[in-house]
Amino acid sequence: MSQSISDPHVEEAEAVPPTPMAIPPQPVRTHIKILVVDDEQEVCRTISALLERNGYQVRTTTNPHEAVRLVSQESFHIALVDLKMPDLDGIAVIEQARRLDDHLGCVIMTAYPDLETATSAMRAGCRDYISKPFRREELYAAVDRMCRAMGLIYTNEDELNHLIGGRIRQARLARNMTLRQLSELTELTTSQLSQVELGKNAA
């Protein structure tokens, strides 16, 4: 039996007896990179363990300046950022991080949620927030909402192939390129490229 993870910022949900049901296809999350920024090391460890358990790639830091540096050096899809941190608060971290990468999806974590905080966070480019202490289900739900809003979660590899293939086709047509022209740039045959665009082969 796996050991439960406890933390003052993450509440345990009441146990619910499992009911027999068909197992749905598992979403693909292994490509999603998340940065967790909180000045409390235990919070970082707890959130990292929970998200990695769901298949995400996670980096953590307790230093807000280090968080900005990481965004400048690596590509992250989502950042979970604590609001109250010494020297540089969460709003400032989000503002600086999104200047480096305006595609970064940001979620603020705060023990003091109010309208002013929410307004400031949204102006900084934050798309959601989590109130501390939060249950693991609330953490999962917030990250899942962000992933789905950004089009990051796919139900299976076939769906991923179709989505990527469709985007490749759109990009090619937007540049008025033929399959033959793309073939000359990619070392793939026109037949292979056609299969990729149709989602029948992995891009």
XYZ file of N, CA and C in Angstrom:
609
model
N 0.852 -1.197 0.000
C 0.000 0.000 0.000
C 0.884 1.242 0.000
N 0.579 2.217 -0.855
C 1.405 3.404 -0.934
C 1.162 4.292 0.266
N 2.199 4.984 0.695
C 2.097 5.860 1.842
C 1.440 7.157 1.438
N 0.521 7.651 2.248
C -0.173 8.883 1.916
C 0.738 10.067 2.153
N 0.519 11.133 1.401
C 1.320 12.339 1.515
C 0.521 13.357 2.297
N 1.105 13.859 3.382
C 0.398 14.836 4.204
C 1.168 16.131 4.231
N 0.419 17.255 4.259
C 1.035 18.562 4.303
C -0.018 19.528 4.815
N 0.354 20.525 5.618
C -0.644 21.457 6.138
C -1.352 22.248 5.068
N -0.774 22.325 3.875
C -1.396 23.089 2.796
C -2.245 22.214 1.881
N -2.212 20.912 2.089
C -2.974 20.000 1.247
C -3.831 19.126 2.148
N -5.137 19.299 2.095
C -6.046 18.555 2.942
C -6.379 17.211 2.310
N -6.632 16.224 3.139
C -7.034 14.912 2.665
C -8.537 14.886 2.422
N -8.942 14.341 1.297
C -10.366 14.176 1.026
C -10.870 12.921 1.726
N -12.145 12.889 2.060
C -12.723 11.714 2.700
C -12.670 10.531 1.754
N -12.363 9.375 2.327
C -12.272 8.160 1.514
C -13.649 7.773 1.002
N -13.714 7.451 -0.273
C -14.975 7.031 -0.893
C -14.790 5.628 -1.433
N -15.631 4.674 -1.031
C -15.472 3.302 -1.520
C -15.556 3.264 -3.030
N -14.641 2.560 -3.681
C -14.666 2.480 -5.141
C -15.886 1.722 -5.636
N -16.404 2.152 -6.765
C -17.538 1.466 -7.380
C -17.074 0.851 -8.685
N -17.570 -0.326 -9.000
C -17.160 -0.984 -10.250
C -17.533 -0.128 -11.448
N -16.583 0.091 -12.348
C -16.863 0.876 -13.541
C -15.802 0.573 -14.590
N -16.141 0.883 -15.815
C -15.178 0.697 -16.894
C -14.059 1.719 -16.754
N -12.824 1.319 -16.999
C -11.687 2.217 -16.891
C -11.583 3.031 -18.179
N -11.712 4.366 -18.088
C -11.648 5.187 -19.299
C -10.214 5.283 -19.806
N -10.041 5.665 -21.061
C -8.681 5.858 -21.578
C -7.944 6.900 -20.739
N -6.678 6.640 -20.432
C -5.906 7.551 -19.616
C -5.359 8.701 -20.461
N -5.573 9.953 -20.015
C -5.038 11.081 -20.772
C -3.517 11.044 -20.811
N -2.955 11.585 -21.889
C -1.511 11.654 -22.035
C -1.021 12.948 -21.383
N -0.191 12.826 -20.338
C 0.300 14.004 -19.625
C 1.826 14.050 -19.543
N 2.490 13.005 -19.990
C 3.923 12.892 -19.770
C 4.737 13.979 -20.467
N 4.143 14.676 -21.439
C 4.853 15.733 -22.155
C 4.688 17.096 -21.492
N 3.851 17.184 -20.450
C 3.519 18.474 -19.841
C 4.497 18.802 -18.723
N 5.166 19.954 -18.841
C 6.162 20.381 -17.859
C 5.579 21.478 -16.966
N 5.683 21.270 -15.661
C 5.114 22.201 -14.687
C 6.208 22.710 -13.759
N 6.206 24.014 -13.517
C 7.124 24.633 -12.572
C 6.344 25.012 -11.317
N 6.807 24.546 -10.157
C 6.171 24.864 -8.876
C 7.083 25.817 -8.115
N 6.525 26.971 -7.712
C 7.304 27.993 -7.021
C 6.643 28.303 -5.678
N 7.313 27.930 -4.602
C 6.801 28.190 -3.249
C 7.994 28.256 -2.304
N 8.007 29.248 -1.406
C 9.154 29.403 -0.531
C 9.230 28.341 0.564
N 8.205 27.505 0.675
C 8.228 26.404 1.637
C 8.599 25.113 0.904
N 9.726 24.522 1.282
C 10.236 23.333 0.615
C 9.256 22.170 0.698
N 8.583 22.019 1.841
C 7.658 20.906 2.013
C 6.473 21.004 1.064
N 6.027 22.224 0.824
C 4.927 22.429 -0.121
C 5.369 22.018 -1.527
N 6.570 22.419 -1.897
C 7.108 22.039 -3.207
C 7.191 20.526 -3.351
N 7.706 19.858 -2.309
C 7.846 18.402 -2.363
C 6.485 17.725 -2.480
N 5.522 18.213 -1.725
C 4.193 17.597 -1.739
C 3.515 17.751 -3.090
N 3.504 18.974 -3.615
C 2.859 19.219 -4.901
C 3.570 18.444 -6.008
N 4.897 18.412 -5.953
C 5.663 17.677 -6.961
C 5.293 16.198 -6.948
N 5.222 15.602 -5.755
C 4.889 14.180 -5.654
C 3.491 13.901 -6.196
N 2.543 14.781 -5.894
C 1.172 14.581 -6.352
C 1.077 14.692 -7.872
N 1.729 15.683 -8.441
C 1.646 15.878 -9.891
C 2.419 14.804 -10.650
N 3.567 14.410 -10.133
C 4.329 13.341 -10.788
C 3.558 12.031 -10.751
N 2.796 11.831 -9.682
C 1.954 10.633 -9.590
C 0.935 10.601 -10.725
N 0.532 11.776 -11.215
C -0.418 11.865 -12.327
C 0.272 11.948 -13.682
N 1.598 11.791 -13.702
C 2.304 11.706 -14.971
C 2.967 12.970 -15.469
N 2.832 14.086 -14.732
C 3.434 15.334 -15.185
C 4.940 15.357 -14.916
N 5.669 16.136 -15.706
C 7.067 16.454 -15.420
C 7.085 17.706 -14.548
N 7.796 17.661 -13.420
C 7.728 18.767 -12.457
C 9.128 19.238 -12.064
N 9.307 20.561 -12.055
C 10.486 21.197 -11.460
C 9.995 22.085 -10.335
N 10.764 22.201 -9.266
C 10.363 23.044 -8.142
C 11.506 23.981 -7.759
N 11.127 25.096 -7.158
C 12.110 25.994 -6.576
C 11.456 26.786 -5.450
N 12.238 27.076 -4.415
C 11.760 27.905 -3.308
C 12.205 29.355 -3.481
N 12.942 29.636 -4.540
C 13.483 30.969 -4.779
C 12.768 31.616 -5.961
N 12.036 32.705 -5.747
C 11.287 33.321 -6.854
C 12.184 33.826 -7.983
N 13.379 34.316 -7.639
C 14.305 34.772 -8.682
C 14.803 33.581 -9.511
N 15.027 32.447 -8.838
C 15.420 31.226 -9.540
C 14.321 30.780 -10.487
N 13.062 30.976 -10.094
C 11.931 30.605 -10.946
C 11.977 31.362 -12.263
N 12.237 32.658 -12.191
C 12.318 33.467 -13.408
C 13.485 32.997 -14.274
N 14.611 32.688 -13.630
C 15.769 32.206 -14.387
C 15.455 30.890 -15.089
N 14.746 29.981 -14.403
C 14.397 28.696 -15.006
C 13.523 28.884 -16.243
N 12.564 29.814 -16.162
C 11.686 30.071 -17.304
C 12.500 30.616 -18.482
N 13.565 31.387 -18.189
C 14.400 31.933 -19.257
C 15.253 30.857 -19.920
N 15.464 29.731 -19.216
C 16.355 28.689 -19.725
C 15.630 27.446 -20.215
N 14.426 27.204 -19.702
C 13.685 26.003 -20.059
C 12.290 26.368 -20.547
N 11.648 25.403 -21.171
C 10.285 25.607 -21.651
C 9.313 24.874 -20.725
N 8.445 25.638 -20.060
C 7.417 25.072 -19.196
C 6.044 25.377 -19.786
N 5.102 24.478 -19.545
C 3.731 24.722 -19.983
C 2.947 25.492 -18.920
N 3.145 25.127 -17.657
C 2.355 25.685 -16.557
C 3.279 26.039 -15.398
N 2.959 27.128 -14.696
C 3.658 27.496 -13.468
C 2.649 27.653 -12.344
N 2.875 26.942 -11.237
C 2.088 27.098 -10.019
C 2.914 27.967 -9.081
N 2.418 29.167 -8.770
C 3.230 30.150 -8.065
C 2.539 30.607 -6.782
N 3.269 30.530 -5.661
C 2.745 31.019 -4.380
C 2.677 32.541 -4.414
N 1.656 33.110 -3.801
C 1.483 34.563 -3.819
C 2.466 35.265 -2.899
N 2.542 34.810 -1.637
C 3.354 35.488 -0.629
C 4.722 34.826 -0.512
N 5.739 35.498 -1.038
C 7.109 35.020 -0.921
C 8.008 36.200 -0.609
N 9.094 35.984 0.131
C 9.989 37.090 0.456
C 10.718 37.612 -0.774
N 10.970 38.906 -0.776
C 11.762 39.574 -1.797
C 11.001 39.797 -3.099
N 10.339 38.752 -3.604
C 9.608 38.875 -4.872
C 8.313 38.083 -4.755
N 7.164 38.759 -4.842
C 5.907 38.035 -4.656
C 5.477 37.329 -5.938
N 4.421 36.512 -5.799
C 3.974 35.691 -6.911
C 3.531 36.484 -8.128
N 2.892 37.632 -7.911
C 2.443 38.459 -9.032
C 3.634 38.922 -9.856
N 4.700 39.364 -9.162
C 5.900 39.825 -9.867
C 6.573 38.676 -10.615
N 6.583 37.494 -10.005
C 7.162 36.322 -10.669
C 6.416 36.029 -11.968
N 5.091 36.051 -11.904
C 4.275 35.764 -13.083
C 4.499 36.823 -14.164
N 4.542 38.095 -13.766
C 4.764 39.169 -14.748
C 6.100 38.984 -15.465
N 7.142 38.692 -14.703
C 8.471 38.536 -15.308
C 8.549 37.263 -16.146
N 7.953 36.186 -15.643
C 7.993 34.913 -16.374
C 7.243 35.009 -17.692
N 6.099 35.692 -17.691
C 5.308 35.787 -18.922
C 5.915 36.772 -19.921
N 6.751 37.678 -19.451
C 7.489 38.511 -20.402
C 8.510 37.674 -21.159
N 8.987 36.625 -20.502
C 9.932 35.705 -21.143
C 9.210 34.682 -22.019
N 8.010 34.266 -21.581
C 7.244 33.254 -22.315
C 5.759 33.553 -22.144
N 5.176 34.218 -23.137
C 3.768 34.615 -23.002
C 2.803 33.459 -23.211
N 3.321 32.262 -23.518
C 2.455 31.088 -23.621
C 2.352 30.333 -22.293
N 3.130 30.745 -21.300
C 3.138 30.062 -20.011
C 1.794 30.240 -19.310
N 1.174 29.116 -18.922
C -0.083 29.161 -18.182
C 0.200 29.236 -16.695
N -0.290 30.268 -16.023
C 0.056 30.500 -14.617
C -1.146 30.333 -13.692
N -0.882 29.670 -12.561
C -1.883 29.486 -11.509
C -1.284 30.019 -10.216
N -1.978 30.942 -9.548
C -1.494 31.497 -8.293
C -2.013 30.648 -7.134
N -1.194 30.450 -6.120
C -1.588 29.731 -4.906
C -1.544 30.721 -3.750
N -2.647 30.842 -3.020
C -2.693 31.840 -1.955
C -3.567 31.401 -0.786
N -3.119 31.766 0.412
C -3.921 31.527 1.618
C -4.818 32.731 1.904
N -4.704 33.775 1.076
C -5.461 35.004 1.308
C -6.195 35.428 0.044
N -7.142 34.603 -0.415
C -7.853 34.958 -1.651
C -8.826 36.112 -1.427
N -8.791 37.086 -2.292
C -9.755 38.175 -2.264
C -9.867 38.752 -3.665
N -10.805 39.660 -3.848
C -11.051 40.226 -5.176
C -9.838 40.984 -5.695
N -9.169 41.725 -4.826
C -8.009 42.497 -5.258
C -6.885 41.585 -5.735
N -6.666 40.493 -4.981
C -5.636 39.529 -5.368
C -5.966 38.899 -6.713
N -7.229 38.470 -6.858
C -7.644 37.833 -8.107
C -7.499 38.783 -9.285
N -7.876 40.054 -9.086
C -7.775 41.044 -10.156
C -6.321 41.282 -10.555
N -5.446 41.426 -9.551
C -4.022 41.647 -9.830
C -3.421 40.450 -10.556
N -3.822 39.258 -10.124
C -3.287 38.038 -10.739
C -3.722 37.940 -12.199
N -4.974 38.250 -12.483
C -5.469 38.179 -13.855
C -4.778 39.211 -14.742
N -4.543 40.390 -14.199
C -3.854 41.429 -14.969
C -2.425 41.015 -15.302
N -1.823 40.238 -14.400
C -0.451 39.775 -14.621
C -0.387 38.622 -15.614
N -1.542 38.079 -15.976
C -1.574 36.976 -16.931
C -1.903 35.636 -16.305
N -2.290 35.659 -15.025
C -2.671 34.420 -14.347
C -4.058 33.986 -14.813
N -4.233 32.674 -15.044
C -5.516 32.180 -15.556
C -6.389 31.536 -14.498
N -5.812 31.232 -13.331
C -6.576 30.531 -12.297
C -5.853 30.714 -10.969
N -6.535 30.383 -9.855
C -5.850 30.389 -8.576
C -6.413 29.301 -7.684
N -5.581 28.882 -6.716
C -5.963 27.858 -5.752
C -5.841 28.457 -4.363
N -6.883 28.282 -3.543
C -6.846 28.767 -2.166
C -6.191 27.735 -1.262
N -5.228 28.156 -0.463
C -4.602 27.287 0.531
C -5.410 27.346 1.829
N -5.497 26.225 2.552
C -5.059 24.874 2.167
C -6.018 24.281 1.141
N -5.511 23.457 0.249
C -6.357 22.873 -0.785
C -6.235 21.354 -0.745
N -7.282 20.697 -1.212
C -7.263 19.246 -1.324
C -6.569 18.851 -2.617
N -6.048 17.664 -2.617
C -5.344 17.209 -3.818
C -6.260 17.211 -5.031
N -7.557 16.937 -4.810
C -8.497 16.969 -5.930
C -8.609 18.376 -6.514
N -8.516 19.396 -5.651
C -8.581 20.774 -6.129
C -7.322 21.129 -6.920
N -6.174 20.617 -6.478
C -4.938 20.818 -7.224
C -5.036 20.162 -8.597
N -5.461 18.895 -8.615
C -5.596 18.183 -9.884
C -6.558 18.914 -10.816
N -7.680 19.392 -10.248
C -8.700 20.042 -11.072
C -8.176 21.333 -11.685
N -7.433 22.124 -10.893
C -6.903 23.391 -11.404
C -5.898 23.150 -12.524
N -5.011 22.175 -12.328
C -4.014 21.874 -13.359
C -4.696 21.288 -14.589
N -5.691 20.437 -14.371
C -6.404 19.829 -15.491
C -7.146 20.894 -16.307
N -7.782 21.857 -15.614
C -8.466 22.943 -16.329
C -7.488 23.714 -17.204
N -6.326 24.012 -16.630
C -5.332 24.757 -17.377
C -4.848 23.976 -18.600
N -4.568 22.687 -18.379
C -4.086 21.851 -19.484
C -5.098 21.769 -20.608
N -6.354 21.590 -20.257
C -7.392 21.470 -21.280
C -7.623 22.809 -21.983
N -7.564 23.912 -21.240
C -7.735 25.229 -21.856
C -6.610 25.524 -22.840
N -5.412 24.975 -22.554
C -4.261 25.199 -23.422
C -4.119 24.109 -24.480
N -5.033 23.127 -24.470
C -4.993 22.062 -25.462
C -3.837 21.108 -25.273
N -3.450 20.867 -24.014
C -2.270 20.050 -23.740
C -2.573 18.588 -23.461
N -3.809 18.268 -23.086
C -4.144 16.895 -22.687
C -4.844 16.178 -23.830
N -4.392 14.984 -24.110
C -4.980 14.153 -25.150
C -5.347 12.807 -24.540
N -6.381 12.190 -25.054
C -6.840 10.952 -24.446
C -5.989 9.756 -24.844
N -5.350 9.804 -25.998
C -4.502 8.688 -26.401
C -3.560 9.129 -27.515
N -2.657 8.253 -27.887
C -1.644 8.602 -28.883
C -2.260 8.877 -30.246
N -3.318 8.146 -30.615
C -3.957 8.380 -31.915
C -4.508 9.797 -32.005
N -5.165 10.236 -30.913
C -5.724 11.583 -30.915
C -4.607 12.618 -31.008
N -3.507 12.366 -30.300
C -2.364 13.272 -30.358
C -1.815 13.362 -31.774
N -1.686 12.212 -32.432
C -1.177 12.196 -33.809
C -2.084 12.980 -34.747
N -3.400 12.829 -34.572
C -4.349 13.557 -35.424
C -4.240 15.065 -35.189
N -4.109 15.450 -33.917
C -4.033 16.872 -33.605
C -2.755 17.491 -34.153
N -1.624 16.822 -33.926
C -0.353 17.341 -34.431
C -0.344 17.362 -35.956
N -0.848 16.287 -36.564
C -0.910 16.238 -38.019
C -1.739 17.365 -38.593
N -2.864 17.656 -37.952
C -3.723 18.745 -38.409
C -3.040 20.095 -38.311
N -2.271 20.284 -37.228
C -1.572 21.554 -37.066
C -0.435 21.698 -38.080
N 0.229 20.586 -38.380
C 1.279 20.631 -39.398
C 0.673 21.011 -40.751
N -0.468 20.423 -41.072
C -1.138 20.738 -42.341
C -1.542 22.224 -42.380
N -2.109 22.732 -41.286
C -2.509 24.140 -41.239
C -1.309 25.057 -41.434
N -0.194 24.715 -40.765
C 1.011 25.545 -40.899
C 1.548 25.510 -42.331
N 1.499 24.328 -42.945
C 1.984 24.197 -44.327
C 1.132 25.032 -45.279
N -0.193 24.914 -45.151
C -1.085 25.646 -46.037
C -0.982 27.151 -45.816
N -0.761 27.554 -44.539
C -0.628 28.986 -44.245
C 0.590 29.581 -44.940
N 1.585 28.735 -45.216
C 2.796 29.184 -45.906
C 2.746 28.893 -47.404
N 1.572 28.440 -47.883
C 1.389 28.125 -49.308
C 2.422 27.131 -49.819
N 2.708 26.124 -48.963
C 3.681 25.104 -49.346
C 2.961 23.842 -49.801
N 3.526 23.192 -50.804
C 3.014 21.896 -51.230
C 3.693 20.809 -50.416
N 3.145 19.603 -50.483
C 3.784 18.477 -49.816
C 5.183 18.238 -50.374
N 5.347 18.442 -51.670
C 6.663 18.244 -52.284
C 7.681 19.242 -51.724
N 7.268 20.498 -51.562
C 8.185 21.501 -51.011
C 8.563 21.168 -49.565
N 7.583 20.710 -48.790
C 7.867 20.325 -47.407
C 8.760 19.095 -47.366
N 8.566 18.211 -48.322
C 9.387 17.005 -48.403
C 10.859 17.349 -48.601
N 11.117 18.361 -49.407
C 12.496 18.762 -49.677
C 13.176 19.333 -48.434
N 12.365 19.849 -47.500
C 12.923 20.433 -46.273
C 13.066 19.429 -45.138
N 12.326 18.336 -45.193
C 12.246 17.434 -44.042
C 12.884 16.063 -44.243
N 13.295 15.746 -45.457
C 13.854 14.429 -45.768
C 12.822 13.311 -45.628
N 11.538 13.686 -45.651
C 10.446 12.705 -45.667
C 9.806 12.718 -47.043
N 9.297 11.572 -47.465
C 8.618 11.516 -48.756
C 7.257 12.187 -48.648
N 6.683 12.553 -49.791
C 5.349 13.154 -49.776
C 4.326 12.186 -49.220
N 4.517 10.888 -49.469
C 3.610 9.879 -48.927
C 3.687 9.837 -47.405
N 4.913 9.904 -46.868
C 5.074 9.903 -45.414
C 4.453 11.150 -44.789
N 4.677 12.295 -45.423
C 4.111 13.535 -44.901
C 2.593 13.516 -44.935
N 2.037 12.944 -45.990
C 0.590 12.827 -46.094
C 0.031 11.986 -44.952
N 0.722 10.892 -44.614
C 0.293 10.027 -43.521
C 0.384 10.754 -42.181
N 1.430 11.585 -42.032
C 1.571 12.362 -40.797
C 0.418 13.350 -40.663
N 0.118 14.074 -41.745
C -0.947 15.086 -41.691
C -2.309 14.446 -41.438
N -2.488 13.225 -41.872
C -3.742 12.514 -41.639
C -3.796 11.879 -40.252
N -2.682 11.959 -39.514
C -2.652 11.391 -38.167
C -2.443 9.898 -38.146
N -2.035 9.314 -39.267
C -1.853 7.869 -39.337
C -0.447 7.444 -38.921
N 0.483 8.384 -38.937
C 1.840 8.126 -38.460
C 2.220 9.185 -37.453
N 3.104 8.840 -36.523
C 3.542 9.800 -35.521
C 4.405 10.878 -36.158
N 4.124 12.115 -35.817
C 4.897 13.245 -36.364
C 6.332 13.185 -35.866
